[in-house]
Coordinates of C-alpha atoms in Angstrom, one line a residue:
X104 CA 190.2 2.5 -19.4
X105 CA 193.4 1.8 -17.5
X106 CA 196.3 2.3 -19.7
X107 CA 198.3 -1.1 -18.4
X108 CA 202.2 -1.2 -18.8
X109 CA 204.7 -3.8 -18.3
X110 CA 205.9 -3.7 -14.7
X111 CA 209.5 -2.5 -13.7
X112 CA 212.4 -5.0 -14.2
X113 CA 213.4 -5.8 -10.5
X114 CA 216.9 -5.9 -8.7
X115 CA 218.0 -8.1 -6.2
X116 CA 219.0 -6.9 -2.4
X117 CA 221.4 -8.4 -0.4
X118 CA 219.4 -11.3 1.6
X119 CA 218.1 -12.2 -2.7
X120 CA 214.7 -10.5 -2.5
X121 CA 213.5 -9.0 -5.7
X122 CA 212.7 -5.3 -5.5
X123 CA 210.9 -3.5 -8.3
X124 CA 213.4 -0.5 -9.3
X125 CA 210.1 2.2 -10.3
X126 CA 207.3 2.4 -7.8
X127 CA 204.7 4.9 -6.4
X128 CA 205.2 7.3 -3.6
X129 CA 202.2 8.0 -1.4
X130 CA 203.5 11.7 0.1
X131 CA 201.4 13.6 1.0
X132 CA 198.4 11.4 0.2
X133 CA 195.5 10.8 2.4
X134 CA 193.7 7.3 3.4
X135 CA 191.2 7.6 0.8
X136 CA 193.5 9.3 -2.2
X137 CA 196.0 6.6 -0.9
X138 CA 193.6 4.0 -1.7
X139 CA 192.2 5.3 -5.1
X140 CA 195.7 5.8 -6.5
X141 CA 197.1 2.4 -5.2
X142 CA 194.8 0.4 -6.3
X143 CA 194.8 2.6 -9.6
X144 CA 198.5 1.8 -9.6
X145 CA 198.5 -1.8 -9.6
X146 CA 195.8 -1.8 -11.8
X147 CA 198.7 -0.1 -14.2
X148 CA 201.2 -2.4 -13.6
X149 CA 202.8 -0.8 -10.7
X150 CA 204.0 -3.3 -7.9
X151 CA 206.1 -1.2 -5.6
X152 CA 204.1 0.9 -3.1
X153 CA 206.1 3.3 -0.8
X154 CA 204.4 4.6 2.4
X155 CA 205.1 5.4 6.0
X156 CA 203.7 5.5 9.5
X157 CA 204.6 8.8 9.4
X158 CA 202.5 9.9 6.2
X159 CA 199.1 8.9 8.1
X160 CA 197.8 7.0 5.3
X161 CA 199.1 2.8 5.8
X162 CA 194.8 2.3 6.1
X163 CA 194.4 3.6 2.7
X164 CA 197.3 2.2 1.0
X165 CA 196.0 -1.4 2.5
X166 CA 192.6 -0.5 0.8
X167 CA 194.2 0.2 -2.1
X168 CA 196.0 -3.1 -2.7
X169 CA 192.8 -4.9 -1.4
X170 CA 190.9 -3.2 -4.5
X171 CA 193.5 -3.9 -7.0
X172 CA 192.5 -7.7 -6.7
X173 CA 196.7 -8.4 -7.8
X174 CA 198.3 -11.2 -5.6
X175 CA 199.9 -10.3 -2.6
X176 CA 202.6 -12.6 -3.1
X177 CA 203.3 -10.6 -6.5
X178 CA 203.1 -6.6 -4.3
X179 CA 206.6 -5.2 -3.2
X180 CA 205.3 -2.7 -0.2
X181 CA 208.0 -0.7 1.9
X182 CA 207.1 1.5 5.3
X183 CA 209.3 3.3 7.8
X184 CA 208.3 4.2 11.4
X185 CA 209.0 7.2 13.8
X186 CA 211.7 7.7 16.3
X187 CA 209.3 7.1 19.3
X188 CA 209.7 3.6 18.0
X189 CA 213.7 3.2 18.4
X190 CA 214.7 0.7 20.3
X191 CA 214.3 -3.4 19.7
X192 CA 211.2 -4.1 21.2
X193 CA 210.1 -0.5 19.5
X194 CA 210.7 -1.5 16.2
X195 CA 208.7 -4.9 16.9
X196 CA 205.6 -2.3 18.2
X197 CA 205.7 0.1 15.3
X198 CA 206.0 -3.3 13.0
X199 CA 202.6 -4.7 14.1
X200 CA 200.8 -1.1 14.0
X201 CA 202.1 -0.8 10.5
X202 CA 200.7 -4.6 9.5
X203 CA 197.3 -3.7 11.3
X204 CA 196.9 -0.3 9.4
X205 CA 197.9 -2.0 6.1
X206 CA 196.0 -5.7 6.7
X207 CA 198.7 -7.7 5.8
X208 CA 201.1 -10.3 7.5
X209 CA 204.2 -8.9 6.4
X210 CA 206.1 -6.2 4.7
X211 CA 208.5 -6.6 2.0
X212 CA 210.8 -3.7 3.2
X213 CA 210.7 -1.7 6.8
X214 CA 212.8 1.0 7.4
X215 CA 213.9 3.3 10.1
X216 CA 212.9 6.2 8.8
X217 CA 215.3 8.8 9.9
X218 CA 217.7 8.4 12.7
X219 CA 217.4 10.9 15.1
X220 CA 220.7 10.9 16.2
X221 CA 220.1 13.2 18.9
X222 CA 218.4 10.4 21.1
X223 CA 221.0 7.9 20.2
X224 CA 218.7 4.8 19.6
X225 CA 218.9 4.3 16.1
X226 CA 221.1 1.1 16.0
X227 CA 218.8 -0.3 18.7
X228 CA 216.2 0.3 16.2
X229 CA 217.9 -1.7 13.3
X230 CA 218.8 -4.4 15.8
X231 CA 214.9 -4.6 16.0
X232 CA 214.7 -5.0 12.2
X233 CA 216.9 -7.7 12.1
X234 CA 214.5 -9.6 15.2
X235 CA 211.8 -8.8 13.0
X236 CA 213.6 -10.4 9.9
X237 CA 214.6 -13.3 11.7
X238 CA 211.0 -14.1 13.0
X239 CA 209.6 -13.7 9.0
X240 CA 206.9 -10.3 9.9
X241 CA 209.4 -8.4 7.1
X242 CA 211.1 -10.0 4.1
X243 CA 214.1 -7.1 4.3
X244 CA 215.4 -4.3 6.0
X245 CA 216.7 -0.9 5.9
X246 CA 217.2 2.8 7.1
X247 CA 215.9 6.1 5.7
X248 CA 218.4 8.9 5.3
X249 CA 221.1 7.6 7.3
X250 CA 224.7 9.6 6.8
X251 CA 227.9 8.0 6.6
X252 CA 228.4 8.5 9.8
X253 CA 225.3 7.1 10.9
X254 CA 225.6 3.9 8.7
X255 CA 229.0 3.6 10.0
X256 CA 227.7 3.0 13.7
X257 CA 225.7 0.3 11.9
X258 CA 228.9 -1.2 10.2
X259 CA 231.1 -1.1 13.1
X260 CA 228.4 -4.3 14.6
X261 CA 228.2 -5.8 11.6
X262 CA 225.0 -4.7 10.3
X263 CA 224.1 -3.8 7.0
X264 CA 220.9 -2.5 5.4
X265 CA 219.8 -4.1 2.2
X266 CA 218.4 -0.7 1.0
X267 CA 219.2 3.0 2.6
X268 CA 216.6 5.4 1.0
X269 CA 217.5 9.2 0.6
X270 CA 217.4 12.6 -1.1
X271 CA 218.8 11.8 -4.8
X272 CA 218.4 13.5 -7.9
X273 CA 220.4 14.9 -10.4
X274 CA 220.4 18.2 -8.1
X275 CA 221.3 16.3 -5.1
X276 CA 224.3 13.3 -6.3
X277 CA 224.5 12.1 -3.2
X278 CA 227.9 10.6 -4.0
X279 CA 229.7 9.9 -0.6
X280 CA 226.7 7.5 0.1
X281 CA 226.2 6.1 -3.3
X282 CA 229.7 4.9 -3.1
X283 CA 229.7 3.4 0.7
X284 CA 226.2 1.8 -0.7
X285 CA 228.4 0.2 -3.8
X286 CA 231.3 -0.9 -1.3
X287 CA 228.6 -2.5 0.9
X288 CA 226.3 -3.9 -0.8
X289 CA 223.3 -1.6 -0.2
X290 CA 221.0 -0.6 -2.7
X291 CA 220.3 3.0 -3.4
X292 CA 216.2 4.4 -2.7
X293 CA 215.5 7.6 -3.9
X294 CA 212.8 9.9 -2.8
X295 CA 211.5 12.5 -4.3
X296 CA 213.3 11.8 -7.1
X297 CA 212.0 14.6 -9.3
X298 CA 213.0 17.3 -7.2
X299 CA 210.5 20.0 -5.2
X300 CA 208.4 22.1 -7.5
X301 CA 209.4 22.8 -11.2
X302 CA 213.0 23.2 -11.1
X303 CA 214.5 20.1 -12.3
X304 CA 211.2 19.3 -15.1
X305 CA 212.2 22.5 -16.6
X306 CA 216.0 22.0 -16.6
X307 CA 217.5 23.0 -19.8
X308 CA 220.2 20.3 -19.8
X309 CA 217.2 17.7 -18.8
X310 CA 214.8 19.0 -21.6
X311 CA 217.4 18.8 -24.3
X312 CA 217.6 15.3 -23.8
X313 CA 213.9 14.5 -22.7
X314 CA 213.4 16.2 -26.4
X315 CA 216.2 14.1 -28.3
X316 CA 214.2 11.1 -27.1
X317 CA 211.0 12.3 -27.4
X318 CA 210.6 11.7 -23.7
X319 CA 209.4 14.0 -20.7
X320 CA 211.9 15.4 -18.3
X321 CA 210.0 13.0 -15.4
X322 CA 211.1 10.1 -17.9
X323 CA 214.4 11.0 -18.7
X324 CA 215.2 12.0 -14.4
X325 CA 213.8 8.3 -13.8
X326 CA 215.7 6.7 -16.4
X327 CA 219.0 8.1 -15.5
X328 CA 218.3 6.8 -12.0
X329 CA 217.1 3.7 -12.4
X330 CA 219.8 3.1 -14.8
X331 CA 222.5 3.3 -12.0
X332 CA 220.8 0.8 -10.3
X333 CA 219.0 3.1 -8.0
X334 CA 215.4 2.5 -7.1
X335 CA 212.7 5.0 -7.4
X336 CA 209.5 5.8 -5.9
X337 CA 208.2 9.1 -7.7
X338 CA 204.6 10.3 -6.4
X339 CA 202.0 11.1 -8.4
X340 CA 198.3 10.3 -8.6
X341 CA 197.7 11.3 -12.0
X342 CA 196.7 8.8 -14.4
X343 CA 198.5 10.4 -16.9
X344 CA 201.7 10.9 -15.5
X345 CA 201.5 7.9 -13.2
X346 CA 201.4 5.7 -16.6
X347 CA 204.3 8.2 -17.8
X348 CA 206.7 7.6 -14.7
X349 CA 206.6 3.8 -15.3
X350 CA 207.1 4.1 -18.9
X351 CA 210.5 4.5 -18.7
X352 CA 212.4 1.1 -19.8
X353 CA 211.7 1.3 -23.3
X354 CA 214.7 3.8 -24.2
X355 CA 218.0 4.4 -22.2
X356 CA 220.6 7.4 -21.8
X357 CA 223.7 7.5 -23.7
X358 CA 227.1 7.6 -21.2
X359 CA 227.2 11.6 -22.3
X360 CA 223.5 11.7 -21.7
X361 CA 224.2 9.9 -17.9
X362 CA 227.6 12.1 -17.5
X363 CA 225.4 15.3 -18.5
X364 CA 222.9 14.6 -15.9
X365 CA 225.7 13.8 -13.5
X366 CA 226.5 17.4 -13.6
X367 CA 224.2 19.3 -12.2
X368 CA 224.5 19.1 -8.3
X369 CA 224.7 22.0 -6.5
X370 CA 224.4 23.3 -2.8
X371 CA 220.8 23.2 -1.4
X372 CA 220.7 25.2 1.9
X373 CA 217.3 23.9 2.3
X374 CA 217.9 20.4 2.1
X375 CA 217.2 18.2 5.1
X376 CA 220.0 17.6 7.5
X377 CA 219.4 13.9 9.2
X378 CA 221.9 15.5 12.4
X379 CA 219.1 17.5 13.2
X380 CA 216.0 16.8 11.2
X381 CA 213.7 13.7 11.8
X382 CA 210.3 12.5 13.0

């Protein structure tokens, strides 16, 4: 039986949509895990789903939300598309492909997923987004690790993106973005938000707190996130810790408990560089 939990409060982006703060990632899933999960998901109580042209599996997550038999009208989805796609009538191609993978008439929030700033086209891209805004196929718009530097091209024409998702986690602050996002009006997306691999879960500063709660590090990572105001799109297509990952707006962190947290960056020489990563 499906363990059902109250959905995630939403926040509001820039142009007044409501955006669910906790939702399910769908890296590295395939069409037909994509579709069990999803519609597993929503059966929970989930209603943001986070996917991408670029994952290969925008068929299965449209199955999936077919399944779940929840309103349309009450599903938050987000995609992104590639860099062959940057350019304004790009972004209006890679906009229909996603809508015809995913069987819908609209997405809630598109994003450029990274911006290749060695072809140069990624504000052509985002002036795309805004077409496609203006002419109803999205509801919002964004970018996918963009840099300072990149957003500031953005700024200098005024454009801002309601949402900018990235790399953040309590190893990875983030904190030159998270405050140009604050100045401007952006909200903060985090992806993989509990880190690669076991590092962060096992975290001796995380699991002393997870414990004082009687919470799982998973919990206590998501709740110091979404209690910044960031929004959060962990992956997982376990029932167990799918039901788990939402579960997290019943307790909250004490300002030592955030500050604690707050204090564990450090330098990742593996970490994606957007300068010269990108797909």
């Amino acid at each position: 039986m499906t363990q059902i939990i109250k959905p995630a409060p939403s926040l509001t982006l820039a142009n007044g949509v409501q955006m669910p703060q906790l939702g399910l990632g769908t890296w590295p899933m395939n069409d037909a895990e994509a579709a069990t999960t999803v519609a597993a998901a929503l059966a929970m109580g989930y209603r943001l789903i986070d996917t991408a042209e670029n994952y290969e599996n925008e068929r299965g997550v449209g199955e999936g939300i077919r399944q779940s038999g929840v309103a349309r009208a009450d599903i938050f989805v987000t995609t992104k598309f590639n860099r062959k796609w940057h350019s304004v009538d790009g972004a209006r191609a890679a906009c229909e492909a996603s809508l015809e993978r995913l069987g819908l008439d609209y997405i809630d929030l598109l994003l450029v997923h990274w911006p290749n700033p060695d072809q140069g086209r990624y504000v052509e891209a985002f002036q795309g987004l805004v077409r496609l805004l203006e002419a109803g196929l999205v509801k919002s718009i964004g970018t996918s690790n963009f840099k300072p530097a990149h957003l500031q091209k953005l700024f200098d024409l005024g454009l801002v993106p309601h949402l900018n998702q990235i790399q953040l986690d309590p190893y990875h602050l983030r904190d030159d973005l998270v405050a140009i996002h604050r100045e401007k009006g952006i909200v903060t997306g985090a992806w993989r938000p509990l880190g690669c691999g076991n590092a962060m879960l096992t975290d001796p500063v995380i699991s002393a707190v997870a414990e004082r709660h009687g919470r799982t590090t998973a919990q206590v990572i998501l709740r110091w996130l979404t209690q910044q105001g960031f929004v959060a799109t962990p992956k997982s297509s376990n029932p167990l810790r799918m039901a788990q990952n939402l579960d997290i707006f019943g307790f909250s962190l004490s300002a030592d408990e955030m500050a604690a947290l707050g204090r564990l960056d450090r330098p990742d020489p593996e970490m994606f560089d957007a300068d010269s990563f990108g797909h």
